Amino acid sequence: TYTGGSVNIRANQKKINYTVGASLQSATLKSINQTHNSTIEQSFTDVLPNANFQYKFNNFKNVRIDYSTSTQQPSTTQLQPIQNVSDPLNITQGNPNLQRSYSHNLNINYFAADPMTRKNFFVFLATGKTFNAIVSSDSTTTNGARKTTYTNSDGVSYVFGNASFGFPIKKLSSRIDLSLGTNYTRNVSFINGQQNNIANLSVNPSLTWSFAIDNKID
């Protein structure tokens, strides 16, 4: 069950728009294990601030910044301390002491376009970090089976960025669009009690050339 409310202040001006506020969220999770006649109940109360800001240089150029927070509660399966032995080599078991995770997210957008020259430029950046993230914790048994449970850990984050630039070449009846995207993620897991940091970085360049004549050839 979820209960709560929010308060926001919003302002709209000629060049500046912004919203600042926060939510109060109370979450309660109750899980009943009829086999063992036991009940697991968890309650979390959090303040979730949020804000966004937009500045318009003109009708074709603006920058926007968004900040938000969110929580994720553990599921019933992740909380129940009952072993799932349907696959004897991969056993899973919940952790009744799991806490909820709390995430911060920040997005920044910049857009500029010139309708006269048909040029456009766009930059997007998103980053976030999760505290008390719900991650897996694996251990190996004497017979070689893997036992998986869940725990909370800090250190889970991401950064994503993308930039694109497009412009026409009138003499060649063409258009060039360039873009470059990057994505970095950092996750955490535990193996036999040791923390394992998992980092992944990808870079994605793109080049598009378009050619058109009198709406007949494209």
Short mmCIF file of C-alpha atoms in Angstrom, two decimals:
data_model
loop_
_atom_site.label_atom_id
_atom_site.label_comp_id
_atom_site.label_asym_id
_atom_site.label_seq_id
_atom_site.Cartn_x
_atom_site.Cartn_y
_atom_site.Cartn_z
CA THR A 1 0.00 0.00 0.00
CA TYR A 2 1.12 3.54 -0.77
CA THR A 3 -0.06 6.78 0.81
CA GLY A 4 1.26 10.32 0.63
CA GLY A 5 0.98 13.68 -1.05
CA SER A 6 3.01 16.32 -2.82
CA VAL A 7 3.50 20.08 -2.91
CA ASN A 8 4.92 21.92 -5.93
CA ILE A 9 5.58 25.55 -6.77
CA ARG A 10 5.51 26.41 -10.46
CA ALA A 11 6.39 29.64 -12.27
CA ASN A 12 5.97 30.47 -15.97
CA GLN A 13 7.73 33.56 -17.27
CA LYS A 14 8.67 34.79 -20.71
CA LYS A 15 12.06 33.07 -20.79
CA ILE A 16 12.16 31.04 -17.57
CA ASN A 17 9.92 28.21 -16.41
CA TYR A 18 10.59 26.24 -13.26
CA THR A 19 8.97 23.86 -10.80
CA VAL A 20 10.22 22.98 -7.31
CA GLY A 21 8.50 20.56 -4.98
CA ALA A 22 8.57 17.39 -2.97
CA SER A 23 6.43 14.35 -2.24
CA LEU A 24 5.96 12.51 1.02
CA GLN A 25 5.54 8.78 0.37
CA SER A 26 4.69 6.08 2.87
CA ALA A 27 4.89 2.49 1.64
CA THR A 28 3.93 -0.68 3.52
CA LEU A 29 4.54 -4.21 2.28
CA LYS A 30 3.04 -7.23 4.05
CA SER A 31 3.83 -10.80 3.05
CA ILE A 32 2.25 -13.85 4.70
CA ASN A 33 3.94 -17.26 4.52
CA GLN A 34 1.17 -19.75 5.22
CA THR A 35 3.49 -22.76 5.15
CA HIS A 36 5.58 -21.52 8.08
CA ASN A 37 2.82 -19.35 9.63
CA SER A 38 5.03 -16.25 9.53
CA THR A 39 4.49 -12.67 8.43
CA ILE A 40 7.01 -10.22 6.99
CA GLU A 41 6.04 -6.57 7.16
CA GLN A 42 8.12 -3.58 6.08
CA SER A 43 7.29 0.13 6.17
CA PHE A 44 9.19 3.01 4.56
CA THR A 45 8.53 6.75 4.69
CA ASP A 46 10.49 8.99 2.35
CA VAL A 47 10.63 12.58 1.17
CA LEU A 48 11.08 12.72 -2.62
CA PRO A 49 12.19 16.15 -3.88
CA ASN A 50 11.93 17.16 -7.53
CA ALA A 51 12.77 20.21 -9.62
CA ASN A 52 12.91 21.30 -13.24
CA PHE A 53 14.17 24.44 -14.90
CA GLN A 54 13.86 25.66 -18.49
CA TYR A 55 15.40 28.73 -20.07
CA LYS A 56 14.30 29.82 -23.55
CA PHE A 57 16.89 31.87 -25.40
CA ASN A 58 14.36 32.17 -28.24
CA ASN A 59 11.73 30.01 -29.95
CA PHE A 60 14.42 27.75 -31.41
CA LYS A 61 16.97 27.54 -28.61
CA ASN A 62 16.45 26.36 -25.04
CA VAL A 63 18.04 24.47 -22.15
CA ARG A 64 16.17 22.26 -19.67
CA ILE A 65 17.30 20.67 -16.40
CA ASP A 66 15.24 18.03 -14.57
CA TYR A 67 15.94 16.50 -11.16
CA SER A 68 13.88 13.72 -9.63
CA THR A 69 14.03 11.08 -6.92
CA SER A 70 12.34 7.71 -6.61
CA THR A 71 12.27 4.59 -4.46
CA GLN A 72 11.99 0.88 -5.19
CA GLN A 73 10.60 -1.49 -2.60
CA PRO A 74 11.77 -5.13 -2.43
CA SER A 75 9.35 -7.67 -3.86
CA THR A 76 7.73 -10.48 -1.90
CA THR A 77 10.04 -13.02 -3.55
CA GLN A 78 13.10 -11.00 -2.55
CA LEU A 79 11.90 -10.82 1.09
CA GLN A 80 10.69 -14.38 1.73
CA PRO A 81 13.47 -16.44 3.41
CA ILE A 82 12.31 -19.60 1.61
CA GLN A 83 14.63 -21.56 -0.66
CA ASN A 84 13.49 -22.17 -4.23
CA VAL A 85 15.04 -25.54 -5.09
CA SER A 86 13.23 -26.14 -8.39
CA ASP A 87 16.72 -25.99 -9.94
CA PRO A 88 19.08 -27.74 -7.46
CA LEU A 89 22.13 -26.14 -9.10
CA ASN A 90 20.70 -22.60 -8.86
CA ILE A 91 18.97 -22.07 -5.52
CA THR A 92 17.38 -18.72 -4.66
CA GLN A 93 16.32 -17.42 -1.26
CA GLY A 94 14.90 -14.08 -0.14
CA ASN A 95 16.25 -11.78 2.56
CA PRO A 96 13.65 -10.44 5.06
CA ASN A 97 16.05 -7.64 6.10
CA LEU A 98 16.10 -5.97 2.68
CA GLN A 99 15.54 -2.21 2.65
CA ARG A 100 14.09 -0.07 -0.10
CA SER A 101 16.43 1.60 -2.62
CA TYR A 102 16.54 5.39 -3.13
CA SER A 103 17.56 6.91 -6.48
CA HIS A 104 18.58 10.39 -7.62
CA ASN A 105 18.27 11.29 -11.33
CA LEU A 106 19.44 14.37 -13.22
CA ASN A 107 18.72 15.17 -16.91
CA ILE A 108 20.11 18.11 -18.90
CA ASN A 109 18.92 18.98 -22.43
CA TYR A 110 20.13 21.69 -24.79
CA PHE A 111 18.48 22.24 -28.17
CA ALA A 112 19.25 24.82 -30.83
CA ALA A 113 17.89 25.08 -34.37
CA ASP A 114 18.04 27.61 -37.20
CA PRO A 115 15.10 27.22 -39.60
CA MET A 116 16.71 29.57 -42.14
CA THR A 117 19.92 27.54 -42.49
CA ARG A 118 18.33 24.20 -41.46
CA LYS A 119 21.06 23.62 -38.90
CA ASN A 120 20.35 21.97 -35.57
CA PHE A 121 22.39 21.06 -32.50
CA PHE A 122 21.25 18.87 -29.61
CA VAL A 123 22.96 17.71 -26.40
CA PHE A 124 21.47 15.36 -23.81
CA LEU A 125 23.05 14.21 -20.55
CA ALA A 126 21.49 11.93 -17.94
CA THR A 127 23.07 10.68 -14.75
CA GLY A 128 21.81 8.93 -11.66
CA LYS A 129 22.89 7.17 -8.49
CA THR A 130 21.08 4.63 -6.33
CA PHE A 131 21.60 4.22 -2.60
CA ASN A 132 20.70 0.95 -0.88
CA ALA A 133 20.30 -0.67 -4.30
CA ILE A 134 18.86 -4.19 -4.23
CA VAL A 135 21.58 -6.44 -5.69
CA SER A 136 22.22 -10.16 -5.88
CA SER A 137 24.58 -12.01 -3.55
CA ASP A 138 25.83 -15.39 -4.81
CA SER A 139 27.66 -18.14 -2.99
CA THR A 140 28.75 -21.63 -3.99
CA THR A 141 28.00 -24.76 -2.00
CA THR A 142 30.24 -27.77 -1.47
CA ASN A 143 28.49 -29.69 -4.25
CA GLY A 144 29.05 -26.89 -6.78
CA ALA A 145 25.55 -25.41 -6.70
CA ARG A 146 24.97 -21.66 -6.68
CA LYS A 147 22.85 -20.06 -3.98
CA THR A 148 21.50 -16.57 -4.71
CA THR A 149 20.01 -14.16 -2.21
CA TYR A 150 19.63 -10.38 -2.14
CA THR A 151 21.23 -7.53 -0.22
CA ASN A 152 21.48 -3.73 -0.22
CA SER A 153 24.53 -1.88 -1.49
CA ASP A 154 25.65 1.57 -2.59
CA GLY A 155 27.69 2.21 -5.72
CA VAL A 156 25.07 1.67 -8.46
CA SER A 157 25.10 4.55 -10.95
CA TYR A 158 24.84 5.48 -14.63
CA VAL A 159 25.81 8.26 -17.05
CA PHE A 160 24.31 8.59 -20.52
CA GLY A 161 25.10 11.29 -23.03
CA ASN A 162 24.28 12.10 -26.63
CA ALA A 163 25.19 14.97 -28.93
CA SER A 164 24.03 15.51 -32.51
CA PHE A 165 24.67 18.14 -35.16
CA GLY A 166 22.99 18.44 -38.54
CA PHE A 167 23.50 20.82 -41.45
CA PRO A 168 22.68 20.96 -45.18
CA ILE A 169 25.08 21.11 -48.14
CA LYS A 170 23.09 23.04 -50.74
CA LYS A 171 25.50 22.58 -53.64
CA LEU A 172 25.22 18.80 -53.30
CA SER A 173 21.49 18.78 -52.44
CA SER A 174 22.52 16.88 -49.34
CA ARG A 175 22.32 16.90 -45.58
CA ILE A 176 24.81 15.60 -43.02
CA ASP A 177 23.80 14.46 -39.51
CA LEU A 178 26.47 13.56 -36.98
CA SER A 179 25.83 12.09 -33.54
CA LEU A 180 27.85 10.61 -30.72
CA GLY A 181 26.35 8.67 -27.83
CA THR A 182 28.06 7.35 -24.72
CA ASN A 183 26.69 5.09 -22.01
CA TYR A 184 28.37 4.16 -18.72
CA THR A 185 26.81 1.95 -16.06
CA ARG A 186 28.19 0.73 -12.76
CA ASN A 187 26.53 -2.15 -10.92
CA VAL A 188 27.40 -4.13 -7.82
CA SER A 189 27.05 -7.80 -6.93
CA PHE A 190 28.48 -10.06 -4.26
CA ILE A 191 30.22 -13.40 -4.80
CA ASN A 192 31.07 -15.47 -1.72
CA GLY A 193 30.86 -12.36 0.42
CA GLN A 194 33.19 -10.28 -1.77
CA GLN A 195 31.91 -7.18 -3.52
CA ASN A 196 32.15 -7.27 -7.31
CA ASN A 197 32.00 -3.94 -9.17
CA ILE A 198 30.68 -4.26 -12.73
CA ALA A 199 31.39 -1.34 -15.08
CA ASN A 200 30.32 -1.07 -18.70
CA LEU A 201 31.20 1.70 -21.16
CA SER A 202 29.93 2.00 -24.72
CA VAL A 203 30.52 4.67 -27.36
CA ASN A 204 28.17 4.90 -30.36
CA PRO A 205 29.10 7.27 -33.20
CA SER A 206 26.76 7.79 -36.15
CA LEU A 207 27.04 9.51 -39.54
CA THR A 208 24.07 9.97 -41.87
CA TRP A 209 24.23 11.44 -45.37
CA SER A 210 20.94 12.30 -47.11
CA PHE A 211 20.55 13.25 -50.77
CA ALA A 212 17.35 14.51 -52.41
CA ILE A 213 16.40 16.25 -55.65
CA ASP A 214 13.05 17.98 -56.20
CA ASN A 215 11.18 15.46 -54.06
CA LYS A 216 11.74 12.85 -56.79
CA ILE A 217 14.94 11.16 -55.68
CA ASP A 218 15.77 10.43 -52.04
#
